[in-house]
PDB file of C-alpha atoms in Angstrom:
ATOM      1  CA  MET A 773      -3.037  22.902 -10.384  1.00 84.00           C
ATOM      2  CA  LYS A 774       0.501  22.083  -9.589  1.00 93.00           C
ATOM      3  CA  ARG A 775       2.672  19.578 -11.318  1.00 97.00           C
ATOM      4  CA  VAL A 776       3.519  16.200  -9.866  1.00 97.00           C
ATOM      5  CA  ARG A 777       7.163  15.003 -10.055  1.00 98.00           C
ATOM      6  CA  ILE A 778       7.709  11.511  -9.104  1.00 98.00           C
ATOM      7  CA  HIS A 779      11.093  11.341  -6.902  1.00 98.00           C
ATOM      8  CA  PRO A 780      13.800   8.385  -8.045  1.00 98.00           C
ATOM      9  CA  HIS A 781      13.081   6.475  -4.929  1.00 97.00           C
ATOM     10  CA  ALA A 782       9.333   6.504  -5.401  1.00 98.00           C
ATOM     11  CA  ARG A 783       9.737   5.246  -9.068  1.00 98.00           C
ATOM     12  CA  GLU A 784      11.776   2.323  -7.804  1.00 98.00           C
ATOM     13  CA  ARG A 785       9.137   1.490  -4.991  1.00 97.00           C
ATOM     14  CA  MET A 786       6.354   2.092  -7.991  1.00 98.00           C
ATOM     15  CA  GLU A 787       8.226  -0.473 -10.264  1.00 97.00           C
ATOM     16  CA  GLU A 788       8.676  -3.152  -7.383  1.00 97.00           C
ATOM     17  CA  ARG A 789       4.911  -2.799  -6.316  1.00 98.00           C
ATOM     18  CA  GLY A 790       3.080  -2.623  -9.553  1.00 97.00           C
ATOM     19  CA  ALA A 791       1.600   0.734  -9.576  1.00 98.00           C
ATOM     20  CA  THR A 792       1.829   2.930 -12.805  1.00 98.00           C
ATOM     21  CA  GLU A 793       2.877   6.566 -13.066  1.00 98.00           C
ATOM     22  CA  GLU A 794      -0.869   7.251 -14.609  1.00 98.00           C
ATOM     23  CA  GLU A 795      -2.263   5.580 -11.036  1.00 98.00           C
ATOM     24  CA  VAL A 796       0.218   7.679  -9.109  1.00 98.00           C
ATOM     25  CA  ILE A 797      -0.943  10.989 -10.384  1.00 98.00           C
ATOM     26  CA  GLU A 798      -4.413  10.195 -10.536  1.00 98.00           C
ATOM     27  CA  THR A 799      -4.173   9.308  -6.887  1.00 98.00           C
ATOM     28  CA  VAL A 800      -2.716  12.676  -6.234  1.00 98.00           C
ATOM     29  CA  ARG A 801      -5.456  14.294  -8.149  1.00 97.00           C
ATOM     30  CA  LYS A 802      -8.604  12.667  -7.275  1.00 98.00           C
ATOM     31  CA  GLY A 803      -7.388  10.315  -4.181  1.00 98.00           C
ATOM     32  CA  GLU A 804      -8.710  10.700  -0.595  1.00 98.00           C
ATOM     33  CA  ARG A 805      -6.262  13.041   1.228  1.00 98.00           C
ATOM     34  CA  PHE A 806      -5.140  12.195   4.737  1.00 98.00           C
ATOM     35  CA  PRO A 807      -2.219  13.721   7.219  1.00 97.00           C
ATOM     36  CA  ALA A 808       0.756  11.662   7.272  1.00 97.00           C
ATOM     37  CA  LYS A 809       4.048  11.758   9.375  1.00 96.00           C
ATOM     38  CA  PHE A 810       6.883  14.288   9.318  1.00 94.00           C
ATOM     39  CA  GLY A 811       4.351  16.901   7.812  1.00 93.00           C
ATOM     40  CA  ARG A 812       3.982  15.099   4.792  1.00 97.00           C
ATOM     41  CA  ILE A 813       0.322  14.334   2.620  1.00 98.00           C
ATOM     42  CA  GLY A 814      -0.877  11.011   1.956  1.00 98.00           C
ATOM     43  CA  PHE A 815      -3.314  10.250  -0.890  1.00 98.00           C
ATOM     44  CA  ARG A 816      -5.035   7.077  -1.358  1.00 98.00           C
ATOM     45  CA  ARG A 817      -7.243   5.623  -4.102  1.00 98.00           C
ATOM     46  CA  ASN A 818      -8.410   1.883  -5.010  1.00 98.00           C
ATOM     47  CA  PHE A 819      -8.530   0.855  -8.507  1.00 98.00           C
ATOM     48  CA  PRO A 820     -10.020  -2.162 -10.301  1.00 97.00           C
ATOM     49  CA  PHE A 821      -7.686  -4.994 -10.864  1.00 97.00           C
ATOM     50  CA  ASP A 822      -9.197  -8.214 -11.296  1.00 96.00           C
ATOM     51  CA  THR A 823      -5.772 -10.030 -12.218  1.00 96.00           C
ATOM     52  CA  LEU A 824      -3.234 -11.609 -10.927  1.00 96.00           C
ATOM     53  CA  TRP A 825       0.020 -10.246  -8.744  1.00 96.00           C
ATOM     54  CA  ARG A 826       2.487 -12.373  -8.024  1.00 96.00           C
ATOM     55  CA  GLY A 827       0.805 -15.652  -8.860  1.00 96.00           C
ATOM     56  CA  LYS A 828      -2.330 -14.560  -6.800  1.00 97.00           C
ATOM     57  CA  HIS A 829      -5.669 -13.172  -8.242  1.00 97.00           C
ATOM     58  CA  TYR A 830      -6.825  -9.772  -6.840  1.00 98.00           C
ATOM     59  CA  HIS A 831     -10.058  -7.640  -7.446  1.00 98.00           C
ATOM     60  CA  THR A 832      -8.777  -4.200  -6.365  1.00 98.00           C
ATOM     61  CA  LYS A 833      -5.522  -2.432  -6.207  1.00 98.00           C
ATOM     62  CA  GLN A 834      -4.880   0.076  -3.569  1.00 98.00           C
ATOM     63  CA  VAL A 835      -2.244   2.841  -4.397  1.00 98.00           C
ATOM     64  CA  GLU A 836      -1.241   5.028  -1.405  1.00 98.00           C
ATOM     65  CA  VAL A 837       0.968   8.074  -2.233  1.00 98.00           C
ATOM     66  CA  TYR A 838       3.198  10.220   0.016  1.00 98.00           C
ATOM     67  CA  VAL A 839       4.252  13.398  -0.957  1.00 98.00           C
ATOM     68  CA  VAL A 840       5.734  16.853   0.107  1.00 97.00           C
ATOM     69  CA  GLU A 841       4.223  19.744  -1.433  1.00 94.00           C
ATOM     70  CA  GLU A 842       6.080  22.680  -2.677  1.00 95.00           C
ATOM     71  CA  GLU A 843       5.532  26.264  -3.698  1.00 94.00           C
ATOM     72  CA  ASP A 844       5.524  25.200  -7.296  1.00 96.00           C
ATOM     73  CA  LYS A 845       4.896  21.269  -7.261  1.00 97.00           C
ATOM     74  CA  ILE A 846       3.914  18.146  -5.759  1.00 98.00           C
ATOM     75  CA  VAL A 847       6.863  15.684  -5.097  1.00 98.00           C
ATOM     76  CA  VAL A 848       5.773  12.113  -4.631  1.00 98.00           C
ATOM     77  CA  ILE A 849       8.350  10.439  -2.173  1.00 98.00           C
ATOM     78  CA  THR A 850       7.306   6.876  -1.933  1.00 98.00           C
ATOM     79  CA  VAL A 851       4.462   4.482  -3.076  1.00 98.00           C
ATOM     80  CA  ILE A 852       3.063   1.522  -1.388  1.00 98.00           C
ATOM     81  CA  VAL A 853       0.359  -0.480  -3.374  1.00 98.00           C
ATOM     82  CA  LYS A 854      -1.984  -3.250  -1.539  1.00 98.00           C
ATOM     83  CA  TYR A 855      -3.859  -5.837  -3.547  1.00 98.00           C
ATOM     84  CA  PHE A 856      -7.050  -7.395  -2.216  1.00 97.00           C
TER      85      PHE A 856
END
C-alpha cells in the first residue's frame, strides 16, 4: 500500500476545518473513492462526532480528501469537512 503524504496546503485546510491527520489517512485508506476534476481522486468518509463545532452540536463529521496518486505515494492536496 502506498504511503500517504499531506501537502502543506491540505494541512492548513485540515486545521481550519477541523480534520485530524488520522481521519484524513483513514479516509484515504477506507473511504468511498470517487473521480474528481482534473484527473484527481476523491475519498469520502463519515465519522461519529456528537460534539460542538463552532458553537453548534453535530452528530456526524464527513471528511472529503482530494489526492493526486503518484507512482510511490498518494499526495493529499486538499481536505473538506462537512458537519451534520
